[in-house]
Short mmCIF file of C-alpha atoms (C1' of nucleotides) in Angstrom, two decimals:
data_model
loop_
_atom_site.label_atom_id
_atom_site.label_comp_id
_atom_site.label_asym_id
_atom_site.label_seq_id
_atom_site.Cartn_x
_atom_site.Cartn_y
_atom_site.Cartn_z
CA LEU A 203 -8.29 11.05 -34.91
CA VAL A 204 -8.57 7.63 -33.33
CA GLN A 205 -7.21 6.28 -36.56
CA ASN A 206 -4.24 8.57 -36.25
CA LEU A 207 -3.61 7.57 -32.69
CA THR A 208 -3.77 3.91 -33.56
CA GLU A 209 -1.27 4.39 -36.33
CA LYS A 210 1.01 6.42 -34.16
CA LEU A 211 0.98 3.71 -31.54
CA ILE A 212 1.53 0.97 -34.07
CA LYS A 213 4.64 2.85 -35.06
CA LYS A 214 5.72 3.00 -31.46
CA LEU A 215 5.06 -0.70 -31.18
CA ASP A 216 7.09 -1.42 -34.29
CA ASP A 217 10.04 0.45 -32.87
CA PHE A 218 9.96 -1.58 -29.72
CA VAL A 219 9.39 -4.84 -31.56
CA LEU A 220 12.34 -4.34 -33.85
CA LYS A 221 14.58 -3.17 -31.05
CA SER A 222 13.72 -6.28 -29.07
CA GLY A 223 14.21 -8.81 -31.83
CA LEU A 224 10.51 -9.62 -31.97
CA LYS A 225 8.40 -9.59 -35.08
CA ARG A 226 5.53 -7.45 -36.22
CA SER A 227 2.11 -9.00 -36.17
CA ASP A 228 -1.34 -8.11 -37.40
CA VAL A 229 -2.98 -9.57 -34.34
CA ARG A 230 -1.14 -7.20 -32.04
CA ASN A 231 -2.19 -4.31 -34.22
CA LYS A 232 -5.79 -5.44 -34.06
CA ILE A 233 -5.64 -5.64 -30.30
CA LEU A 234 -4.15 -2.18 -30.21
CA GLU A 235 -6.90 -0.84 -32.43
CA VAL A 236 -9.58 -2.20 -30.13
CA ILE A 237 -7.85 -0.75 -27.10
CA VAL A 238 -7.60 2.68 -28.66
CA LYS A 239 -11.30 2.63 -29.49
CA LYS A 240 -12.27 1.47 -26.03
CA ALA A 241 -9.59 3.76 -24.72
CA ARG A 242 -9.35 4.99 -21.15
CA HIS A 243 -9.39 2.35 -18.46
CA PHE A 244 -10.04 -1.32 -18.92
CA THR A 245 -9.33 -4.67 -17.37
CA ILE A 246 -8.52 -7.79 -19.31
CA ALA A 247 -11.97 -9.03 -18.44
CA ASP A 248 -13.46 -5.89 -20.01
CA LEU A 249 -11.42 -6.23 -23.10
CA ILE A 250 -12.02 -9.87 -23.94
CA PRO A 251 -15.65 -9.60 -25.07
CA VAL A 252 -15.02 -6.41 -27.04
CA LEU A 253 -12.05 -7.92 -28.75
CA GLN A 254 -13.80 -11.18 -29.50
CA LYS A 255 -16.73 -9.35 -30.99
CA ARG A 256 -14.56 -7.32 -33.34
CA TYR A 257 -11.99 -10.02 -34.03
CA PRO A 258 -13.44 -13.39 -33.08
CA ASP A 259 -10.34 -15.26 -34.16
CA VAL A 260 -8.07 -13.67 -31.61
CA GLY A 261 -7.53 -15.99 -28.69
CA ARG A 262 -7.49 -15.05 -25.07
CA ALA A 263 -3.99 -16.37 -24.57
CA THR A 264 -2.68 -13.89 -27.07
CA LEU A 265 -4.07 -11.08 -24.99
CA TYR A 266 -2.16 -12.28 -21.98
CA ARG A 267 0.95 -12.45 -24.09
CA THR A 268 0.38 -9.10 -25.73
CA LEU A 269 -0.49 -6.72 -22.94
CA PRO A 270 2.90 -7.05 -21.24
CA ILE A 271 4.51 -6.20 -24.56
CA PHE A 272 2.36 -3.08 -24.78
CA VAL A 273 3.43 -2.10 -21.30
CA SER A 274 7.08 -2.71 -22.09
CA SER A 275 6.84 -0.63 -25.22
CA GLY A 276 5.32 2.25 -23.31
CA ILE A 277 1.95 2.10 -25.01
CA LEU A 278 0.02 1.02 -21.98
CA GLN A 279 0.53 1.51 -18.31
CA GLU A 280 -1.04 -0.24 -15.42
CA GLY A 281 -3.74 1.86 -13.89
CA PRO A 282 -5.41 1.55 -10.53
CA GLN A 283 -6.30 -1.69 -8.88
CA ASP A 284 -10.00 -1.75 -8.23
CA PRO A 285 -11.33 -2.80 -4.83
CA LEU A 286 -11.93 -6.25 -6.24
CA GLY A 287 -8.31 -6.62 -7.19
CA GLN A 288 -8.45 -6.46 -10.94
CA THR A 289 -5.69 -4.60 -12.66
CA TYR A 290 -6.66 -1.78 -14.95
CA TYR A 291 -4.68 -0.88 -17.99
CA GLU A 292 -4.80 2.44 -19.73
CA LEU A 293 -3.16 4.19 -22.60
CA ALA A 294 0.05 5.81 -21.48
CA GLU A 295 -0.64 8.86 -23.60
CA GLY A 296 -0.81 12.23 -21.95
CA GLU A 297 0.63 13.34 -18.69
CA HIS A 298 0.73 11.29 -15.59
CA HIS A 299 -2.35 11.21 -13.40
CA ASP A 300 -3.68 9.46 -10.37
CA HIS A 301 -7.09 7.95 -9.89
CA ILE A 302 -10.26 8.24 -7.93
CA VAL A 303 -12.30 5.09 -7.95
CA CYS A 304 -15.92 5.84 -7.15
CA LEU A 305 -17.41 3.30 -4.80
CA ASP A 306 -20.93 4.40 -5.73
CA CYS A 307 -20.89 4.37 -9.49
CA ARG A 308 -17.74 2.29 -10.03
CA GLU A 309 -16.36 4.77 -12.51
CA ILE A 310 -12.76 5.85 -12.49
CA PHE A 311 -11.79 9.50 -12.51
CA GLU A 312 -8.41 11.06 -12.91
CA PHE A 313 -6.67 13.75 -10.99
CA HIS A 314 -3.29 15.30 -10.94
CA ASP A 315 -1.70 17.37 -8.22
CA ASP A 316 1.78 18.78 -8.42
CA GLN A 317 2.13 19.22 -4.71
CA ILE A 318 1.39 15.58 -4.11
CA GLU A 319 3.87 14.52 -6.75
CA LYS A 320 6.54 16.78 -5.32
CA ARG A 321 6.05 15.69 -1.73
CA GLN A 322 6.10 12.10 -2.79
CA LEU A 323 9.45 12.57 -4.44
CA ALA A 324 10.79 14.51 -1.51
CA VAL A 325 9.71 11.94 1.03
CA ALA A 326 11.10 9.01 -0.92
CA SER A 327 14.37 10.83 -1.55
CA SER A 328 14.75 11.61 2.11
CA MET A 329 14.51 7.89 2.70
CA ARG A 330 17.22 7.38 0.09
CA PHE A 331 14.98 5.85 -2.52
CA SER A 332 14.93 6.70 -6.17
CA VAL A 333 11.37 6.69 -7.39
CA GLU A 334 10.52 4.65 -10.45
CA ASN A 335 6.79 4.79 -10.45
CA HIS A 336 3.80 5.09 -8.23
CA GLY A 337 0.15 4.29 -7.92
CA HIS A 338 -2.14 6.53 -6.01
CA VAL A 339 -5.77 5.55 -5.83
CA VAL A 340 -8.39 7.33 -3.79
CA TYR A 341 -11.54 5.39 -3.06
CA ALA A 342 -14.43 7.76 -2.69
CA ARG A 343 -18.12 8.26 -3.25
CA CYS A 344 -19.69 10.63 -5.72
CA GLN A 345 -22.97 10.52 -3.79
CA ASP A 346 -24.63 11.70 -6.94
CA LEU A 347 -26.94 8.90 -7.90
CA SER A 348 -27.67 10.45 -11.25
CA ARG A 349 -24.07 10.29 -12.32
CA LEU B 125 4.46 -7.71 24.33
CA VAL B 126 3.45 -9.71 21.31
CA GLN B 127 1.41 -11.81 23.68
CA ASN B 128 -0.33 -8.71 24.89
CA LEU B 129 -1.05 -7.53 21.40
CA THR B 130 -2.49 -10.86 20.42
CA GLU B 131 -4.75 -10.84 23.42
CA LYS B 132 -5.82 -7.31 22.81
CA LEU B 133 -6.72 -8.16 19.24
CA ILE B 134 -8.54 -11.31 20.25
CA LYS B 135 -10.65 -9.09 22.44
CA LYS B 136 -11.31 -6.80 19.54
CA LEU B 137 -12.24 -9.80 17.46
CA ASP B 138 -14.59 -11.07 20.11
CA ASP B 139 -16.38 -7.75 20.18
CA PHE B 140 -16.93 -7.85 16.48
CA VAL B 141 -17.91 -11.49 16.46
CA LEU B 142 -20.53 -11.02 19.13
CA LYS B 143 -21.87 -7.87 17.55
CA SER B 144 -22.22 -9.68 14.24
CA GLY B 145 -23.92 -12.79 15.52
CA LEU B 146 -20.93 -14.97 14.75
CA LYS B 147 -19.25 -17.32 17.15
CA ARG B 148 -15.85 -17.33 18.74
CA SER B 149 -13.36 -19.87 17.50
CA ASP B 150 -9.97 -21.13 18.49
CA VAL B 151 -8.85 -21.44 14.90
CA ARG B 152 -9.37 -17.75 14.27
CA ASN B 153 -7.38 -16.96 17.36
CA LYS B 154 -4.58 -19.21 16.16
CA ILE B 155 -4.50 -17.46 12.83
CA LEU B 156 -4.42 -14.14 14.57
CA GLU B 157 -1.53 -15.26 16.75
CA VAL B 158 0.51 -16.26 13.72
CA ILE B 159 -0.23 -12.97 12.02
CA VAL B 160 0.83 -10.96 15.04
CA LYS B 161 4.10 -12.87 15.21
CA LYS B 162 4.79 -12.47 11.54
CA ALA B 163 3.37 -8.97 11.84
CA ARG B 164 3.87 -6.19 9.37
CA HIS B 165 3.07 -6.96 5.76
CA PHE B 166 2.12 -10.30 4.33
CA THR B 167 0.22 -11.89 1.48
CA ILE B 168 -1.95 -14.94 1.83
CA ALA B 169 0.74 -16.86 -0.02
CA ASP B 170 3.26 -15.75 2.62
CA LEU B 171 1.04 -16.71 5.44
CA ILE B 172 0.00 -20.18 4.36
CA PRO B 173 3.33 -21.98 4.96
CA VAL B 174 3.92 -20.21 8.25
CA LEU B 175 0.48 -21.03 9.46
CA GLN B 176 0.68 -24.62 8.34
CA LYS B 177 3.97 -25.08 10.09
CA ARG B 178 2.68 -23.76 13.39
CA TYR B 179 -0.82 -25.19 13.10
CA PRO B 180 -0.84 -27.93 10.48
CA ASP B 181 -4.52 -28.69 11.01
CA VAL B 182 -5.73 -25.32 9.86
CA GLY B 183 -6.97 -25.49 6.31
CA ARG B 184 -6.35 -22.98 3.60
CA ALA B 185 -10.03 -22.39 3.04
CA THR B 186 -10.37 -21.15 6.58
CA LEU B 187 -7.80 -18.50 5.89
CA TYR B 188 -9.79 -17.21 2.97
CA ARG B 189 -12.84 -17.14 5.16
CA THR B 190 -11.08 -15.57 8.10
CA LEU B 191 -9.09 -12.69 6.66
CA PRO B 192 -12.17 -10.78 5.49
CA ILE B 193 -13.53 -11.10 9.02
CA PHE B 194 -10.31 -9.64 10.36
CA VAL B 195 -10.61 -6.76 7.94
CA SER B 196 -14.23 -6.17 8.88
CA SER B 197 -13.39 -6.18 12.52
CA GLY B 198 -10.67 -3.60 11.99
CA ILE B 199 -7.80 -5.87 12.95
CA LEU B 200 -6.26 -5.99 9.51
CA GLN B 201 -6.27 -3.63 6.63
CA GLU B 202 -5.35 -4.22 3.06
CA GLY B 203 -1.92 -2.90 2.32
CA PRO B 204 -0.29 -2.18 -1.01
CA GLN B 205 -0.66 -4.27 -4.09
CA ASP B 206 2.74 -5.47 -5.11
CA PRO B 207 3.86 -5.20 -8.73
CA LEU B 208 2.91 -8.82 -9.19
CA GLY B 209 -0.62 -8.14 -8.17
CA GLN B 210 -0.80 -9.86 -4.83
CA THR B 211 -2.65 -8.11 -2.07
CA TYR B 212 -0.82 -7.41 1.12
CA TYR B 213 -2.48 -7.40 4.47
CA GLU B 214 -1.17 -5.70 7.53
CA LEU B 215 -2.12 -5.07 11.09
CA ALA B 216 -4.30 -2.01 11.32
CA GLU B 217 -2.56 -0.88 14.48
CA GLY B 218 -1.01 2.53 14.55
CA GLU B 219 -1.73 5.53 12.42
CA HIS B 220 -2.37 5.46 8.74
CA HIS B 221 0.60 5.22 6.42
CA ASP B 222 1.41 4.76 2.78
CA HIS B 223 3.97 2.44 1.27
CA ILE B 224 7.18 2.34 -0.65
CA VAL B 225 7.78 -0.95 -2.38
CA CYS B 226 11.44 -1.44 -3.11
CA LEU B 227 12.01 -2.90 -6.54
CA ASP B 228 15.54 -3.90 -5.60
CA CYS B 229 15.10 -5.71 -2.33
CA ARG B 230 11.34 -6.30 -2.50
CA GLU B 231 10.85 -5.01 0.99
CA ILE B 232 8.01 -2.72 1.89
CA PHE B 233 8.58 0.50 3.76
CA GLU B 234 6.10 2.89 5.23
CA PHE B 235 5.79 6.62 5.04
CA HIS B 236 3.35 9.22 6.12
CA ASP B 237 3.04 12.77 4.93
CA ASP B 238 0.41 15.17 6.15
CA GLN B 239 0.66 17.42 3.15
CA ILE B 240 -0.08 14.59 0.80
CA GLU B 241 -3.02 13.49 2.88
CA LYS B 242 -4.39 16.99 2.99
CA ARG B 243 -3.98 17.69 -0.69
CA GLN B 244 -5.59 14.40 -1.51
CA LEU B 245 -8.63 15.33 0.52
CA ALA B 246 -8.75 18.79 -0.96
CA VAL B 247 -8.54 17.56 -4.52
CA ALA B 248 -11.18 14.90 -4.08
CA SER B 249 -13.48 17.33 -2.30
CA SER B 250 -13.11 19.84 -5.07
CA MET B 251 -14.34 17.13 -7.40
CA ARG B 252 -17.30 16.57 -5.07
CA PHE B 253 -16.16 13.23 -3.78
CA SER B 254 -16.18 12.12 -0.20
CA VAL B 255 -13.08 10.11 0.47
CA GLU B 256 -13.45 6.72 2.07
CA ASN B 257 -10.00 5.31 1.74
CA HIS B 258 -6.92 5.40 -0.36
CA GLY B 259 -3.90 3.45 -1.43
CA HIS B 260 -0.70 5.18 -2.26
CA VAL B 261 2.22 3.05 -3.28
CA VAL B 262 5.55 4.37 -4.48
CA TYR B 263 7.70 1.93 -6.40
CA ALA B 264 11.33 2.80 -5.90
CA ARG B 265 14.82 1.43 -5.59
CA CYS B 266 16.94 1.44 -2.46
CA GLN B 267 20.11 0.98 -4.53
CA ASP B 268 21.73 -0.27 -1.41
CA LEU B 269 22.63 -3.85 -2.11
CA SER B 270 23.49 -4.50 1.49
CA ARG B 271 20.03 -3.64 2.67
"C1'" DT C 120 14.95 -21.21 -43.65
"C1'" DT C 121 14.80 -19.64 -38.88
"C1'" DG C 122 12.41 -18.24 -35.14
"C1'" DC C 123 8.72 -15.50 -33.28
"C1'" DA C 124 3.43 -15.39 -33.11
"C1'" DT C 125 -0.92 -17.65 -32.46
"C1'" DG C 126 -4.83 -20.67 -31.35
"C1'" DC C 127 -6.22 -24.31 -28.86
"C1'" DA C 128 -6.41 -27.17 -25.11
"C1'" DA C 129 -4.19 -28.77 -21.06
"C1'" DA C 130 -2.01 -27.43 -16.97
"C1'" DT C 131 -1.34 -24.23 -13.04
"C1'" DT C 132 -2.54 -21.27 -9.59
"C1'" DC C 133 -5.59 -18.89 -6.67
"C1'" DT C 134 -9.95 -18.61 -4.50
"C1'" DT C 135 -14.66 -20.10 -3.53
"C1'" DT C 136 -18.17 -23.47 -2.39
"C1'" DG C 137 -20.81 -27.76 -0.95
"C1'" DC C 138 -21.16 -30.88 2.42
"C1'" DA C 139 -20.60 -33.61 6.54
"C1'" DT C 140 -18.74 -33.10 11.10
"C1'" DG C 141 -17.54 -30.66 15.23
"C1'" DA C 142 -17.85 -26.68 18.36
"C1'" DA C 143 -20.09 -22.55 20.50
"C1'" DT C 144 -24.07 -20.52 22.48
"C1'" DA D 284 -31.10 -27.57 19.87
"C1'" DT D 285 -29.58 -24.35 16.70
"C1'" DT D 286 -26.39 -22.20 14.07
"C1'" DC D 287 -21.79 -21.02 13.01
"C1'" DA D 288 -16.95 -22.85 12.04
"C1'" DT D 289 -13.93 -26.00 9.75
"C1'" DG D 290 -11.54 -29.37 6.80
"C1'" DC D 291 -11.63 -31.60 2.74
"C1'" DA D 292 -12.37 -32.14 -1.81
"C1'" DA D 293 -14.60 -30.47 -5.80
"C1'" DA D 294 -15.67 -26.54 -8.43
"C1'" DG D 295 -14.61 -22.09 -10.52
"C1'" DA D 296 -11.99 -18.42 -12.32
"C1'" DA D 297 -7.90 -16.34 -14.03
"C1'" DT D 298 -3.61 -16.97 -16.11
"C1'" DT D 299 0.22 -19.62 -18.10
"C1'" DT D 300 2.27 -23.11 -20.92
"C1'" DG D 301 3.09 -26.92 -24.52
"C1'" DC D 302 2.68 -27.87 -29.03
"C1'" DA D 303 1.70 -27.86 -33.91
"C1'" DT D 304 1.00 -24.56 -37.45
"C1'" DG D 305 1.30 -20.07 -39.57
"C1'" DC D 306 3.83 -15.79 -40.63
"C1'" DA D 307 7.57 -12.35 -40.69
"C1'" DA D 308 12.18 -11.35 -41.83
#
DNA sequence: TTGCATGCAAATTCTTTGCATGAAT
DNA sequence: ATTCATGCAAAGAATTTGCATGCAA
């Protein structure tokens, strides 16, 4: 399953790479593989040790050069900004969702609400904006210490 | 008017400072004055040159030490994160609002929508979270080149 | 072959800290 | 007096860039 997803995304990456006059690379595929396994939400800081453990030869700089390519090719999207200011990335698979960042347990949860999405569009349109994207992060507490 | 606002906020700052066992300082008041004049939304990077022009003696480090105090005292709040990742600050005056960041002209606009606020609360509550705060940023284009 | 990709190390940029001095209480 | 505030410079941390070498097409 994960294997399938990785391969599917590598294909997506290849499409973008060819279209953009770039070249395929094993290192990018390796990075993608690690991301798919770690999946969900991660920061660059999260990813570095995992990547270096699996593929010690991959340099940090490459990560900084690669992630923007993944975003451009639609594989990743930028997720919420945590209260400390680090940018999260996440796989762009699946439908759009917003985030709840738990201030107690530091985990990130997802939510989706059609009404919010619709109102957001309506409000921006009424101000004569065309919406490209949005980030909606709710900071909250789970208050469940066992979680 | 601006003068009044500055003085009002200095008073607010004094309250916090006393309550917290800190001490009053002219430099903090100067920084506050510059912020009130520049008002609205700014990043630290925005503020530094303005501040240094008006008060060349104030060091950068002081800014980094001062802004968190302003946030704690309720004078400033953190605004949207721009697409480049810089944190905006803004005066906490007035009612809560969310932001539209224009990808064309780079300006930041505000909006407020009760329905969105309510739904947001409802959704988080249904997931057993208690909401502390939130950031909602819509990235959009004004498409009006004259703006 | 040509030009992108990569690792490494140096360079940048942004932010924090240590320390001596000055100000507030 | 005591303790916080501040500037400066040094230290850190995060990210970007230059360059020589390695691959992909």
